[in-house]
Every structure is written in structure tokens, then in C-alpha cells.
Tab-separated table of C-alpha atoms in Angstrom:
chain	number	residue	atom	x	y	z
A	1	UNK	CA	-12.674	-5.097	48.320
A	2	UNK	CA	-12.822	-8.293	46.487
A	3	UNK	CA	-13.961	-6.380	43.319
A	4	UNK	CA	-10.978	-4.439	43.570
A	5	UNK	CA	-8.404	-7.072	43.990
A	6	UNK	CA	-10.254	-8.830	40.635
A	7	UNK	CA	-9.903	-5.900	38.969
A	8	UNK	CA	-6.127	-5.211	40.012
A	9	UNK	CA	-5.548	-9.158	39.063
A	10	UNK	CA	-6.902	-8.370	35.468
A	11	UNK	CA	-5.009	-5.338	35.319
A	12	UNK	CA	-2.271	-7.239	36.346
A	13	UNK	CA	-2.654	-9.961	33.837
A	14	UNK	CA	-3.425	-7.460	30.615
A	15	UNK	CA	-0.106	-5.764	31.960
A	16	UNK	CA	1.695	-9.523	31.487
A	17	UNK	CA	0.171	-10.216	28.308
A	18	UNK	CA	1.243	-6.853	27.059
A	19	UNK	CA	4.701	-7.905	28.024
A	20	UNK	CA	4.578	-10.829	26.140
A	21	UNK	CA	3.995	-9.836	23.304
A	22	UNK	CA	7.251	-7.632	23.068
A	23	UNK	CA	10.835	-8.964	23.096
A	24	UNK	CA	14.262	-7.601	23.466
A	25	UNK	CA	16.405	-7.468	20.322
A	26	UNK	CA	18.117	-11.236	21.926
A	27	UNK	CA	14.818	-13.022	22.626
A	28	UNK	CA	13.661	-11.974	18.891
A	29	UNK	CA	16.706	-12.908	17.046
A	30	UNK	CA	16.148	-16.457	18.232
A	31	UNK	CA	12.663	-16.409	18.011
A	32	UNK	CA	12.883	-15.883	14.408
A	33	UNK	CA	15.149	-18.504	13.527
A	34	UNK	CA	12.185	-20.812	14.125
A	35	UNK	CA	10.353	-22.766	11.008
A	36	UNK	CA	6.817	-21.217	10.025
A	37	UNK	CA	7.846	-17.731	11.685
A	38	UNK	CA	7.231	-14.654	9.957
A	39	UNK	CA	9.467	-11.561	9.767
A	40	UNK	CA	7.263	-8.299	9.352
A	41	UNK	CA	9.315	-4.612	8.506
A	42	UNK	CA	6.832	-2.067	8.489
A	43	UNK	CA	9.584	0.537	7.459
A	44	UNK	CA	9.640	2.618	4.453
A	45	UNK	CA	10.677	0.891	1.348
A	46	UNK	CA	13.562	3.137	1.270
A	47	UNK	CA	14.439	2.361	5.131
A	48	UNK	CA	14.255	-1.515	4.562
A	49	UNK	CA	17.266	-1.045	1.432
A	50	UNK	CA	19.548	0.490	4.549
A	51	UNK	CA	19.744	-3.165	6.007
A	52	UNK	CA	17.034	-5.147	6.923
A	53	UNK	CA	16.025	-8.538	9.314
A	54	UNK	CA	16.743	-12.216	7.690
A	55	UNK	CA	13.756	-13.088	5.542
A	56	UNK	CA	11.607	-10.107	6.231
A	57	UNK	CA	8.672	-9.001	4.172
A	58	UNK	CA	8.341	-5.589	3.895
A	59	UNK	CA	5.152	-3.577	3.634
A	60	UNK	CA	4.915	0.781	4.926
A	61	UNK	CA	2.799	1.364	8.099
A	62	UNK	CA	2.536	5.060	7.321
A	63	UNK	CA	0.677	3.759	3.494
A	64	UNK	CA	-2.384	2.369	5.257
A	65	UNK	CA	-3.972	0.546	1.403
A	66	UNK	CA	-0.158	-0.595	0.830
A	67	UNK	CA	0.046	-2.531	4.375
A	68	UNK	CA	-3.887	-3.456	4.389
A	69	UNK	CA	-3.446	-4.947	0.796
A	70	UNK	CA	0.407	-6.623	1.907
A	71	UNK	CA	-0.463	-7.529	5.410
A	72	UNK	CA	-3.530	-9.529	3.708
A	73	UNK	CA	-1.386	-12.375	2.298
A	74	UNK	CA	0.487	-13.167	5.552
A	75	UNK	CA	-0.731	-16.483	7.509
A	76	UNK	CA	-2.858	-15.490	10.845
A	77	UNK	CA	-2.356	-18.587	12.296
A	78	UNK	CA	0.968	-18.334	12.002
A	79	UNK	CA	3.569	-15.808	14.226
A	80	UNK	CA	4.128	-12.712	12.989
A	81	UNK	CA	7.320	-10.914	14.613
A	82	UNK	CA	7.260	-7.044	13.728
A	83	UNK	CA	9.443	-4.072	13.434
A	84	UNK	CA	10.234	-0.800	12.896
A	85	UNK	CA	13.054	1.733	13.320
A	86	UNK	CA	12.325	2.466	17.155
A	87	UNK	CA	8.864	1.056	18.191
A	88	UNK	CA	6.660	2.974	17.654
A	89	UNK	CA	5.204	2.469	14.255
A	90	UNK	CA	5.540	-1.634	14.509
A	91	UNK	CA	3.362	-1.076	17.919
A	92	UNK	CA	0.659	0.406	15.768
A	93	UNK	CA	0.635	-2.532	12.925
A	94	UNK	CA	0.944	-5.024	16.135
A	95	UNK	CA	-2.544	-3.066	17.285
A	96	UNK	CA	-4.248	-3.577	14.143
A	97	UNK	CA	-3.407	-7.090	13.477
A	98	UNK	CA	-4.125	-8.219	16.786
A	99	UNK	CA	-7.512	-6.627	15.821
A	100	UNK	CA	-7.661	-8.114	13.277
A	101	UNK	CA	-7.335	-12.074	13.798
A	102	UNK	CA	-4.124	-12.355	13.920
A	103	UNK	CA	-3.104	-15.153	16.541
A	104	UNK	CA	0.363	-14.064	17.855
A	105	UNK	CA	2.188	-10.504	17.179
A	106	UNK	CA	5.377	-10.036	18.352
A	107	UNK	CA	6.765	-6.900	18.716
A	108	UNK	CA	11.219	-5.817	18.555
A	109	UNK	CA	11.176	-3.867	21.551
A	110	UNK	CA	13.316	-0.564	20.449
A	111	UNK	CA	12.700	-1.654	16.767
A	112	UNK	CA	15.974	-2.352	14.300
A	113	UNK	CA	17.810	0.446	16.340
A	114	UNK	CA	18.155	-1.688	19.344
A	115	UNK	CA	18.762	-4.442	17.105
A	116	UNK	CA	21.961	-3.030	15.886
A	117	UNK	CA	22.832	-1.445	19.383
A	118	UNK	CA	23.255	-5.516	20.388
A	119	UNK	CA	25.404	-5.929	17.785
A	120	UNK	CA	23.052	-8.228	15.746
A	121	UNK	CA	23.853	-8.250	11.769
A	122	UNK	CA	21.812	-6.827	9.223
A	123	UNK	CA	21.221	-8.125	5.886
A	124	UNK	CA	22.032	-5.074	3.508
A	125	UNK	CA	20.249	-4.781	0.362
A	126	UNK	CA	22.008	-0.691	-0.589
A	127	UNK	CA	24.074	-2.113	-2.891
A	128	UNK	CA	22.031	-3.510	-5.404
A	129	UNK	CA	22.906	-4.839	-9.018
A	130	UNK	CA	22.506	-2.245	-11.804
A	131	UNK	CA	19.298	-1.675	-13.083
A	132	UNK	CA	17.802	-3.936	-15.736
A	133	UNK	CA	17.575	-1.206	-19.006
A	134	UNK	CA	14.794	-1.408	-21.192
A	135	UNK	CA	16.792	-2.563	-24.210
A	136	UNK	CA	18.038	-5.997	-21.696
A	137	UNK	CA	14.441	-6.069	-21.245
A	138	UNK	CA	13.066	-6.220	-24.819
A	139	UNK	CA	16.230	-8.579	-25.585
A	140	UNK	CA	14.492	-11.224	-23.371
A	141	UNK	CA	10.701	-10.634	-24.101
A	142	UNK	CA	10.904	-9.738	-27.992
A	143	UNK	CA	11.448	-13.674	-28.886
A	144	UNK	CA	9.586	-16.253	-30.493
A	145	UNK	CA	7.036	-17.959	-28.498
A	146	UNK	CA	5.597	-17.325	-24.871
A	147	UNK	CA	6.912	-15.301	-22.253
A	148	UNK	CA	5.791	-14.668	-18.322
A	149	UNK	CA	7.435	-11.391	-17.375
A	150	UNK	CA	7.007	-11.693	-13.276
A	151	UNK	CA	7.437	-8.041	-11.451
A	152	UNK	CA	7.612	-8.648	-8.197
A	153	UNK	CA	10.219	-8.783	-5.289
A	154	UNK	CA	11.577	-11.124	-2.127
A	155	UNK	CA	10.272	-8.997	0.362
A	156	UNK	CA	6.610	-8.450	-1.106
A	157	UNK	CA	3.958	-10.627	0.678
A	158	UNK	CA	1.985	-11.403	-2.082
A	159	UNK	CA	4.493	-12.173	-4.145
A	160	UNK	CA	6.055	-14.325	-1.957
A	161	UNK	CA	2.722	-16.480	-2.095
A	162	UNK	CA	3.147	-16.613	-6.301
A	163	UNK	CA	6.047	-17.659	-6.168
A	164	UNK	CA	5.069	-21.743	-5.569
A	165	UNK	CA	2.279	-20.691	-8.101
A	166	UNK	CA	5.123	-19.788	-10.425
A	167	UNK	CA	6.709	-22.955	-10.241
A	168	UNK	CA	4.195	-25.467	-10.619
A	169	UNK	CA	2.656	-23.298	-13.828
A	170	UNK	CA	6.566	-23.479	-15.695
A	171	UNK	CA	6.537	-26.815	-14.692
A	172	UNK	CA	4.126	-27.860	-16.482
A	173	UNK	CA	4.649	-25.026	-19.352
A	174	UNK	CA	8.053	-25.663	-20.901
A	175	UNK	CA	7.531	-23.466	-23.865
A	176	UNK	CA	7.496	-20.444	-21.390
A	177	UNK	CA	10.174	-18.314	-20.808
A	178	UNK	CA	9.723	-16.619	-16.988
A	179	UNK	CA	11.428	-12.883	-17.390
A	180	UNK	CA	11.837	-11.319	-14.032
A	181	UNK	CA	12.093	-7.782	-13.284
A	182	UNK	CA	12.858	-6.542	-10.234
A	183	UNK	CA	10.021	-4.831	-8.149
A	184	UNK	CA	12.941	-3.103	-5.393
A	185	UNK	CA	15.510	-1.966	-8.262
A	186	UNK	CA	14.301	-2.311	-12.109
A	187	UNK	CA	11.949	0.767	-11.293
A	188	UNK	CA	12.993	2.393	-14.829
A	189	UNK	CA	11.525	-0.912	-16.897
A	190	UNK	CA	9.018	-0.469	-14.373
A	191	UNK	CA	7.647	2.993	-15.297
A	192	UNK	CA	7.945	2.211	-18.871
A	193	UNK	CA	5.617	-0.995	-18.910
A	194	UNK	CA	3.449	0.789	-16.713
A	195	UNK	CA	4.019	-1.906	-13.984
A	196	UNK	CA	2.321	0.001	-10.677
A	197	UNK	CA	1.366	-2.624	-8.543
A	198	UNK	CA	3.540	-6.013	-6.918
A	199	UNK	CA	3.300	-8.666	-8.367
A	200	UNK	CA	2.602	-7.678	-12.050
A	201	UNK	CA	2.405	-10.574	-14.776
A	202	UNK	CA	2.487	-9.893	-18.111
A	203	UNK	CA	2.333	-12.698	-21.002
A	204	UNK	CA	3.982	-11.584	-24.658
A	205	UNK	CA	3.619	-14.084	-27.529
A	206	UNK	CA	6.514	-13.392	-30.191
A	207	UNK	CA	7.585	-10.080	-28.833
A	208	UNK	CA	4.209	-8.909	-28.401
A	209	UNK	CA	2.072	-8.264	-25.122
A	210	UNK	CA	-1.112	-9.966	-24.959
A	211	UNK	CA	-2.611	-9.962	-20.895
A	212	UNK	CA	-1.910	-8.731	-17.749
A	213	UNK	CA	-2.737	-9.288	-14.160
A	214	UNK	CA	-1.639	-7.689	-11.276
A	215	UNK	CA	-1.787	-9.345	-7.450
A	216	UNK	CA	-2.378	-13.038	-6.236
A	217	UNK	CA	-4.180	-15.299	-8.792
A	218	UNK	CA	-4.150	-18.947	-9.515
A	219	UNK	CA	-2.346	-20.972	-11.838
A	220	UNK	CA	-5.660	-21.006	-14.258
A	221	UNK	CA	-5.649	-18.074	-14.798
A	222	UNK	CA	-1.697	-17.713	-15.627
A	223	UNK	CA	-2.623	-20.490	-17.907
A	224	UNK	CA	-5.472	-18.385	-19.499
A	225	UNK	CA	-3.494	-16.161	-20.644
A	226	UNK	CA	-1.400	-18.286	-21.924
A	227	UNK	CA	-4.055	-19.766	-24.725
């Protein structure tokens, strides 16, 4: 008897922790308002343009190497609150993270749908600005001197984490000119500087290329390419 009651009080307890770790659209929204949290859509890319959670970064649950390599650069000592369209697919990322060290996953119970059913706003990123065209592009790299083109885009994780590497390198780099391209809308310039991965730096010295790196790296290196 007693081994059943310790086993219906664990039960019990996995069933509470379970619990906790989901919250209603109401609970979330204020939960997320809180410094150091961080706001996890693992939508489509094309679902997160439709409208999207303040400050969310955005990586595809159903692309297993795109969320793996995404999901990498977010802080596991920090929260992570997750989403979806209904549930389902943020339950699965919750699963894996937990898994995987991070310290607290919170799921939106009924994912964005039951966010909107509460009336809660959206931010809407459908209409977007026109599409940088290669010739505005070549305008602003085919100068004299150095140029940083940075592909990359708000809701990226890693690129979110270049961004304070960004700053300190044009800080101390004047002669630089940062170009930025869109990663979420300039997909045309994209394709044609063969730009596949987020973020994408490219360095051109009077018009012309001369490096390239693609993901997180460190200021040195920027700087290396930069000699």
C-alpha cells in the first residue's frame, strides 16, 4: 500500500509539473513582458509574417537542422516561452529542449490561436517594405572603401546575438559602411549573392567582394576580414 500511494504522489507531482509548464494565452502575455524572457515561434517562416508575438525569434519545428542550429544561440538559463499555431508542434520543441538543458520551457496552451481567441494583439509583419533590388544594392556596396553587408533578420537567433558584435566592431571601424539586407524580405538580393544561410557577412573593398562568413563569429574575425 505505501508503495502505491508513493507512486500515485509522484504521479501526482509529474502531473503538476506538467501543468506548470503550460499557460493560458493571459498568464503568458504577462509572463513575457518580463526582462531576460525569451519569446520562441516555432511556426513556419511564412506563418510567423501572418502576425506574430512581441519580440519573438522565430526558428521551424518541422526543419529539425534549422531549429537545432537556431535554438543553439538561445540562453538555457534563461526562460524560454514557446509557441505554435495550436499546441502541438511548440509541445514537441518544449520536449526537446527540456531534454536538452534547458532550465524553464513554457508552453502557450492552444498556441497563437488561443492567443487571438482572447483578443490579445499581434504584431503583423505581412506588409513589409518593398524589396531591396539589386541595383539599390550595388548603389550602396560599389563605393570607395570598406563595406560590411549584414544579411540577417530581427527574428533570427543568431543574429540577434551579432548584433552587439556589430556594434562594438563599427564602433571602433569608422571607415566601414554596415549595408543591411533583409534576411525575411530582400530574398531576390539574396539569391543573387548567393546568401543561403542567417546571418551572412560579406566585406567588399571599393565595390569589390573580398570574404565571407556565415553564422555567429567574433569581432576578430569581422576585423580579419577587414585587413
Amino acid at each position: 500500500m505505501k508503495k502505491i500511494i508513493i507512486a500515485v504522489a509522484v504521479l501526482c507531482a509529474g502531473f503538476a509539473a506538467q501543468a506548470q509548464d503550460k499557460e493560458n494565452a493571459t498568464a503568458f502575455a504577462n509572463d513575457i513582458k518580463q526582462k531576460g524572457v525569451q519569446v520562441f515561434d516555432v511556426r513556419t517562416a511564412a506563418e510567423y509574417k501572418t502576425g506574430h508575438l512581441p519580440n519573438a525569434l522565430q526558428a521551424d519545428f518541422t526543419q529539425k537542422p534549422e531549429f537545432y542550429e537556431r535554438a543553439k544561440y538561445l540562453d538555457k538559463q534563461k526562460p524560454v516561452y514557446v509557441y505554435c499555431l495550436g499546441g502541438g508542434r511548440s509541445a514537441g520543441a518544449a520536449k526537446w529542449m527540456r531534454e536538452n538543458g534547458f532550465t524553464k520551457v513554457v508552453e502557450l496552451e492552444g498556441g497563437i490561436n488561443a492567443w487571438k481567441q482572447s483578443g490579445l494583439p499581434v504584431e503583423d509583419v505581412a506588409v513589409k517594405a518593398a524589396q531591396l533590388t539589386m541595383d539599390d544594392y550595388n548603389q550602396q556596396v560599389k563605393v570607395k572603401g570598406w563595406v560590411l553587408t549584414d544579411v540577417g533578420a530581427a527574428w533570427c537567433p543568431p543574429c540577434r546575438q551579432m548584433e552587439p558584435v556589430l556594434k562594438d566592431l563599427l564602433a571602433k571601424r569608422k571607415d566601414v559602411k554596415l549595408v543591411k539586407v533583409d534576411g525575411g524580405n530582400d530574398t531576390d538580393v539574396m539569391k543573387a549573392i548567393n546568401a543561403k544561410e542567417l546571418p551572412t557577412f560579406i566585406v567588399y573593398k571599393d565595390g569589390v567582394e573580398q570574404a565571407r562568413l556565415t553564422g555567429v563569429t567574433s569581432k576578430d574575425n569581422l576585423e580579419a576580414m577587414l585587413k
